[in-house]
Coordinates of C-alpha atoms in Angstrom, one line a residue:
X1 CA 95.0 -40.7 -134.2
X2 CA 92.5 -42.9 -135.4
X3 CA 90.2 -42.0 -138.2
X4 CA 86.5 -42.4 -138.1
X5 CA 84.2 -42.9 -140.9
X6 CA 82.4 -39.6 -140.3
X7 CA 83.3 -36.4 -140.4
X8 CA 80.7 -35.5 -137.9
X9 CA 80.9 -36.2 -134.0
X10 CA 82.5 -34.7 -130.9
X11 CA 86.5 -35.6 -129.4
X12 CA 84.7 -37.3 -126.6
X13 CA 83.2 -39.8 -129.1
X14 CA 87.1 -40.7 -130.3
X15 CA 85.7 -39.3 -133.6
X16 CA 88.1 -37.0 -135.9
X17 CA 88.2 -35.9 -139.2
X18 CA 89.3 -37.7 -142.6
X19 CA 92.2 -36.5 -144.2
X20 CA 90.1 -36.6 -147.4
X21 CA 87.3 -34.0 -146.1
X22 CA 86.7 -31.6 -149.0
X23 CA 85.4 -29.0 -147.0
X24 CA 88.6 -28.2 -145.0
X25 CA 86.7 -28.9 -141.8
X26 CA 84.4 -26.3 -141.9
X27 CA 81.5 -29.0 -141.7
X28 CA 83.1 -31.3 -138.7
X29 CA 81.1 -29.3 -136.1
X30 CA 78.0 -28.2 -138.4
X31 CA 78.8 -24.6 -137.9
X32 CA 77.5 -22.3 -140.7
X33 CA 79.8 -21.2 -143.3
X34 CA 78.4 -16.9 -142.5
X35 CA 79.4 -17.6 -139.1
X36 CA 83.1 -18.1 -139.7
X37 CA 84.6 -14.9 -139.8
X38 CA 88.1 -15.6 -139.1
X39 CA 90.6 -15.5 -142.1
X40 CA 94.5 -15.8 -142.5
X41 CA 95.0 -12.6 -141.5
X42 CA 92.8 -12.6 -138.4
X43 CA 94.4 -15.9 -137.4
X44 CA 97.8 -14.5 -137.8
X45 CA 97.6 -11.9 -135.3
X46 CA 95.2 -13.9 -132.6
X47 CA 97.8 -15.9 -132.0
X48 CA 100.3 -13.4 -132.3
X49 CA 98.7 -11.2 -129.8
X50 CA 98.5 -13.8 -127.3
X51 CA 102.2 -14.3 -127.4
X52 CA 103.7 -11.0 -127.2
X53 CA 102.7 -8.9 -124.3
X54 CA 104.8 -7.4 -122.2
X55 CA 107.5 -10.1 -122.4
X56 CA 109.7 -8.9 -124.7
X57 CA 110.2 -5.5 -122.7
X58 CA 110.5 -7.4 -119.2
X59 CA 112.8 -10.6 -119.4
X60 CA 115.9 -9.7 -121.8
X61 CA 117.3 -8.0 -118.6
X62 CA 116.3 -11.3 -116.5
X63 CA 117.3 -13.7 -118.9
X64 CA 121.0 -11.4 -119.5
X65 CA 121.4 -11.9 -115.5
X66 CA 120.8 -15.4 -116.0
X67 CA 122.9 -16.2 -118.9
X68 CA 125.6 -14.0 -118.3
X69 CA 126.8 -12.7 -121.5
X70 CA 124.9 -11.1 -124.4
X71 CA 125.6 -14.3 -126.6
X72 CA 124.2 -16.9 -124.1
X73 CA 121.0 -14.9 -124.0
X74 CA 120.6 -14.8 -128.4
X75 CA 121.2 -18.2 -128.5
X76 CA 118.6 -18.8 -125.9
X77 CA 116.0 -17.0 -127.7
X78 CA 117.1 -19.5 -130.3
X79 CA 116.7 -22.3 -128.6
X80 CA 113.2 -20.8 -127.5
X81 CA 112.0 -20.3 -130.5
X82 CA 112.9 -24.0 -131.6
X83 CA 111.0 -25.5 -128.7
X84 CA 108.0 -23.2 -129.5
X85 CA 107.9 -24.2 -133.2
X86 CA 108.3 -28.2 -131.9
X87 CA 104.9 -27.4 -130.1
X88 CA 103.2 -25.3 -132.8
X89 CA 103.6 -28.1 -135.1
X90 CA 101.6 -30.3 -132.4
X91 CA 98.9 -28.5 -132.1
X92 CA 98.5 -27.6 -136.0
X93 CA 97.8 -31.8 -136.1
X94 CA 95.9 -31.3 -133.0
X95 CA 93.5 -28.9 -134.8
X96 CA 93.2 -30.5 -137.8
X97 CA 92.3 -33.8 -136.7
X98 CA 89.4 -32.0 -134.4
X99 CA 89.0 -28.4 -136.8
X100 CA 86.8 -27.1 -133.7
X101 CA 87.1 -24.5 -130.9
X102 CA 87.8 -25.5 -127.3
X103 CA 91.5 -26.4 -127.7
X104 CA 92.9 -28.9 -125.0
X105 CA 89.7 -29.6 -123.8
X106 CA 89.0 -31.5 -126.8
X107 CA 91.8 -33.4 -127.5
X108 CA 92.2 -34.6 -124.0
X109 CA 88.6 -36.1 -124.1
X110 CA 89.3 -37.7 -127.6
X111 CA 92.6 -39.7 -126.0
X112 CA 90.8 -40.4 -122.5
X113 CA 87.3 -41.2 -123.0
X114 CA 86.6 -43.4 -120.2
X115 CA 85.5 -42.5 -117.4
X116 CA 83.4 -40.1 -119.4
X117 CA 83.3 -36.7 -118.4
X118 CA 86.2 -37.3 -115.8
X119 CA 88.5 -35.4 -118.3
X120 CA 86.2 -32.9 -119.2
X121 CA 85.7 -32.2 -115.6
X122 CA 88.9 -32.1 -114.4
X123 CA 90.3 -29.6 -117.0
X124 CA 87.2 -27.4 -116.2
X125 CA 89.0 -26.9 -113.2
X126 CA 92.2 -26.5 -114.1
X127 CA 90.9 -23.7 -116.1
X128 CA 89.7 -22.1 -113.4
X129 CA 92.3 -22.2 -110.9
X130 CA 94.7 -21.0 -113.7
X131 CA 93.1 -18.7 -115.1
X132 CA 95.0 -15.3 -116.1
X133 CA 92.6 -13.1 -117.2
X134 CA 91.8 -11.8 -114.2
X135 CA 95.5 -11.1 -113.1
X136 CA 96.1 -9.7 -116.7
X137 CA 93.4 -7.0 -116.3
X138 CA 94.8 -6.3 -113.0
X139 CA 98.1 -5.8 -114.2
X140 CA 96.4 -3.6 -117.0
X141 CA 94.7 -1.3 -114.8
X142 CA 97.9 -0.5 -112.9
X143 CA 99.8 0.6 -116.4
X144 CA 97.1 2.7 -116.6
X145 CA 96.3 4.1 -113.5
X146 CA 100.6 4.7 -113.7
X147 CA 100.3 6.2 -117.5
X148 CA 98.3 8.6 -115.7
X149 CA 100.1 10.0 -113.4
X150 CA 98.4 8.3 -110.3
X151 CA 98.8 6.5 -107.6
X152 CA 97.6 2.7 -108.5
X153 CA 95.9 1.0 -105.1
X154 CA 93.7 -2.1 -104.5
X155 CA 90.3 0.2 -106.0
X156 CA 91.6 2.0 -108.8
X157 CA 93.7 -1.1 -110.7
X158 CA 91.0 -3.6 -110.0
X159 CA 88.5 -0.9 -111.7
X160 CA 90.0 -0.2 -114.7
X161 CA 91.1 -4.0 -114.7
X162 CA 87.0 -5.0 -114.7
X163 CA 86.1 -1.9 -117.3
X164 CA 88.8 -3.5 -119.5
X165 CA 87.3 -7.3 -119.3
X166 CA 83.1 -5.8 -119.8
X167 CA 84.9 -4.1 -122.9
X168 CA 85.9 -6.9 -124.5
X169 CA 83.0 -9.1 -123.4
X170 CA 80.7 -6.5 -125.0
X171 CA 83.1 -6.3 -128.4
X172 CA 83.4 -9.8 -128.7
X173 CA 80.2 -10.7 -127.6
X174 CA 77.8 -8.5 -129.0
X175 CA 80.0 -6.8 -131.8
X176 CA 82.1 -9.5 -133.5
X177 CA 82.8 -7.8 -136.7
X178 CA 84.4 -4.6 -134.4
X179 CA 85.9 -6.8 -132.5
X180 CA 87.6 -8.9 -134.6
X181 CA 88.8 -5.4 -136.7
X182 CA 89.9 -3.6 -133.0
X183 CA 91.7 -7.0 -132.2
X184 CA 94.0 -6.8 -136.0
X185 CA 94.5 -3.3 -135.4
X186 CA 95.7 -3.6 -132.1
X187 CA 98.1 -6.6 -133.4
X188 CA 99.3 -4.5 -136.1
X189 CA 99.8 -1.6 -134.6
X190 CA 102.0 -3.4 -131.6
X191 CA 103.9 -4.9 -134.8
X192 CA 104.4 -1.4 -136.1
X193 CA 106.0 -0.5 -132.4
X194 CA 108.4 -3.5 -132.2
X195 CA 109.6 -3.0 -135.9
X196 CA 110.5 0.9 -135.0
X197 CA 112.3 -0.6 -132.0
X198 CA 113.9 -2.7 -133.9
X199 CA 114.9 -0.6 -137.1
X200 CA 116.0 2.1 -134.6
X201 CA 118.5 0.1 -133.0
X202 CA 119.9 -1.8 -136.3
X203 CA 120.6 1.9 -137.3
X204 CA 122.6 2.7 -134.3
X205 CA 124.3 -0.8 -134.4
X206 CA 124.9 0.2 -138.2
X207 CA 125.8 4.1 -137.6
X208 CA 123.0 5.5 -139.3
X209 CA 123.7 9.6 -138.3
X210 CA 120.8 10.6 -135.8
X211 CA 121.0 7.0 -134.0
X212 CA 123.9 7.0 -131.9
X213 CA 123.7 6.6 -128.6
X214 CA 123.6 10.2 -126.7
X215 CA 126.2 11.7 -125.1
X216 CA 126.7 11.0 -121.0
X217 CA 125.2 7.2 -121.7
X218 CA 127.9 4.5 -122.0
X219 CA 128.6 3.4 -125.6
X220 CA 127.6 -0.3 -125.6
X221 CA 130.0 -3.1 -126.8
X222 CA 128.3 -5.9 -126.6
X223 CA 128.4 -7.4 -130.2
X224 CA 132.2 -7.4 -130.2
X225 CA 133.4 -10.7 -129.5
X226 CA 135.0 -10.9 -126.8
X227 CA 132.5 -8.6 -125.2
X228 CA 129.7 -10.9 -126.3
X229 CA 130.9 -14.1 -124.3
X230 CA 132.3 -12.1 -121.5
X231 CA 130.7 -13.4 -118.4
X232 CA 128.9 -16.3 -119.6
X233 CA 127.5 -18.8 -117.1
X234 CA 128.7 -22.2 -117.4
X235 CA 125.6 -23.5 -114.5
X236 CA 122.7 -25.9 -115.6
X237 CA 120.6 -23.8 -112.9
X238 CA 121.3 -20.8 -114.7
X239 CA 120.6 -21.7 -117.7
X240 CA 117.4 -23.8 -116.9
X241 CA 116.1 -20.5 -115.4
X242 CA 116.7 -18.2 -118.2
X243 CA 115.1 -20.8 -120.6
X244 CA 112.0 -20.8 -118.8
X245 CA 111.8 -17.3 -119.1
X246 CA 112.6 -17.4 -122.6
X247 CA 109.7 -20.3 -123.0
X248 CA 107.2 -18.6 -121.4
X249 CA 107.5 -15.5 -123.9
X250 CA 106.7 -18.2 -126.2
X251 CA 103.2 -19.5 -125.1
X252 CA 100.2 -19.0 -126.8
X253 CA 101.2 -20.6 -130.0
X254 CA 97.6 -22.5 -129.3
X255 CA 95.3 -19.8 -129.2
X256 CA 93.3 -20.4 -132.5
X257 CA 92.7 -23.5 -131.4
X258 CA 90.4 -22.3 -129.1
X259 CA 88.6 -20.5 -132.0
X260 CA 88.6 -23.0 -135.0
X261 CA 85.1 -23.0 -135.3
X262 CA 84.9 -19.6 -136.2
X263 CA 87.6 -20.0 -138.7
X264 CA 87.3 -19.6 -142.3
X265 CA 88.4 -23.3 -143.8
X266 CA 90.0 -24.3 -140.9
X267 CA 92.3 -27.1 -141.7
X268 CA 94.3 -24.8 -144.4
X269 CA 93.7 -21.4 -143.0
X270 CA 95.4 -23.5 -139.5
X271 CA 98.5 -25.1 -141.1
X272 CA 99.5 -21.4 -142.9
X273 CA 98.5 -19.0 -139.9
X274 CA 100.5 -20.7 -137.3
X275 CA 103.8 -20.8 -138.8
X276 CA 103.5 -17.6 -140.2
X277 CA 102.7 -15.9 -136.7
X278 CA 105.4 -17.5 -134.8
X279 CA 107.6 -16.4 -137.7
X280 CA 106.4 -12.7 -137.1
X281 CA 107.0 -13.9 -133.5
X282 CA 110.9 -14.7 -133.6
X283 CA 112.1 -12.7 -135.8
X284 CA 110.8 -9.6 -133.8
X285 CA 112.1 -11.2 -131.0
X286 CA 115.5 -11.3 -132.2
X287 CA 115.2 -8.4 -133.5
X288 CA 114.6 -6.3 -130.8
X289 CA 117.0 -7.5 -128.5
X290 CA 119.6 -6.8 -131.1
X291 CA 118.5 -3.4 -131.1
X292 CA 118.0 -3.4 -126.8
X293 CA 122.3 -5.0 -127.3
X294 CA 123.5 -2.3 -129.9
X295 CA 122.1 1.0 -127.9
X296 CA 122.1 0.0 -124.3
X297 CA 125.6 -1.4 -122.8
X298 CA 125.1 -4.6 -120.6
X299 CA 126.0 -3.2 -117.2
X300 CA 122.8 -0.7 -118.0
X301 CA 120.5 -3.4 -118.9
X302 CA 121.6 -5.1 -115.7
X303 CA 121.2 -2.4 -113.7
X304 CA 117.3 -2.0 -115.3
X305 CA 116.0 -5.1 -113.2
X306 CA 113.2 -5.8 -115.0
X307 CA 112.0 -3.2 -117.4
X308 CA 114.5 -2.5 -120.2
X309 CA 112.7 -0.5 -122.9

């Protein structure tokens, strides 16, 4: 990346910051210090509420099919997690070469500035067409309408899907201080859930008394060793599959990089937040398919199809 004298300009100028800015990037896009609100904390759980969602309930049964063998599937996690810390460490240079929000967009137009625009445009649409939001709110609505006790159709889902995204235009938008606190509770509170998933089933994999599996459920073997290999799929298609499911659970390592104007010393607060969240990240990961392995037996997680928790 090639350094400009100034420490002011946009990525489509092919000017970034100097390595010997005193201000950890905080003046690259003249953004006043009152309106960065975003500190380590905050940082931490943006991005790690983009990458967990419903994920790690859904694929450990997929990725078990896939793999074959409780073993296969922990050392695909693994693997995951490598590949997503490869790609966090790209965009922490990303972001503090250009310490501002919009993510991709600027980076792209800092690489490929002529024809001008032609980036800028293009990823405009790409943005567009793939755009999840939508889908996510969607897929919200019908949790709800289901948690419920109703019947989810094309009405009902879409409804609560749109009440869910004015919400959080009108909390971000309008309240930023309430929405930044609702957005760290909500990350800390899902932590909270995932670590009592995960200390629950290291007590039954232990034989802490009141954790063992119930009576009339099959007692899982899956960490003895034989058990663990049993089954495993030797197939470069197999295992291809189950490591993209295992990579998507990964993404959104990125998304404070869409928000780096609003963050608090941005070059620093960047290099410490990201590997700290994807830390969080794996390690309840692996964690909580331990516990998923030591209470429920393989042919039960196979049998789930999707939905294992």
């Amino acid at each position: 990346m090639t350094l400009a004298s100034s420490s002011h300009g946009s990525a489509s100028d092919g000017i970034a910051i100097q390595r010997e800015d005193q201000h950890g990037g905080e003046l690259f896009d003249d953004v006043p210090r009152a309106k960065r609100q975003l500190g380590l904390f905050s940082v931490i759980f943006l991005i790690f509420n983009r990458v967990i969602g419903t994920g790690i309930y859904a694929t450990p049964s997929v990725i078990l099919r896939t793999s074959g063998s409780v073993g296969v599937t922990l050392l695909m996690w693994l693997t995951g997690a490598l590949i997503a810390a490869a790609g966090t460490m790209v965009y922490i240079e990303l972001g503090t070469g250009l310490p501002r929000s919009g993510g991709e967009k600027n980076y792209l137009e800092f690489i490929y500035r002529r024809p001008k625009f032609l980036v800028t445009c293009t990823f405009s649409v790409y943005a567009l067409i793939t755009g999840s939001a939508a889908a996510n709110s969607v897929v919200f609505g019908e949790y709800v309408i289901h948690s419920l006790e109703m019947t989810p159709n094309r009405w009902n889902t879409r409804l609560v899907g749109l009440l869910c995204m004015t919400f959080c235009l009108l909390a971000h938008g309008t309240m930023h201080k309430f929405g930044l606190r609702f957005q760290n509770a909500l990350g800390f509170s899902k932590l909270l859930i995932l670590f009592a998933i995960s200390a629950s089933g290291l007590f039954c994999l232990v034989g802490v008394p009141g954790f063992a599996v119930r009576e009339g459920y099959e007692k899982p073997r899956n960490f003895e060793w034989d058990k663990m290999w049993e089954g495993s799929r030797r197939g470069v298609n197999a295992f291809v599959t189950g490591m993209y499911s295992v990579i998507w659970s990964f993404t959104g390592y990125a998304n404070a990089n869409y928000a780096l104007s609003e963050v608090k010393d941005p070059i620093r607060t960047i290099k410490r937040a990201a590997p700290l969240a994807m830390l969080f990240v794996t390690m309840v990961y692996m964690f909580v398919n331990i516990a998923y392995f030591a209470v429920v037996s393989k042919g039960d997680i196979l049998e789930s199809r999707t939905i294992v928790a």
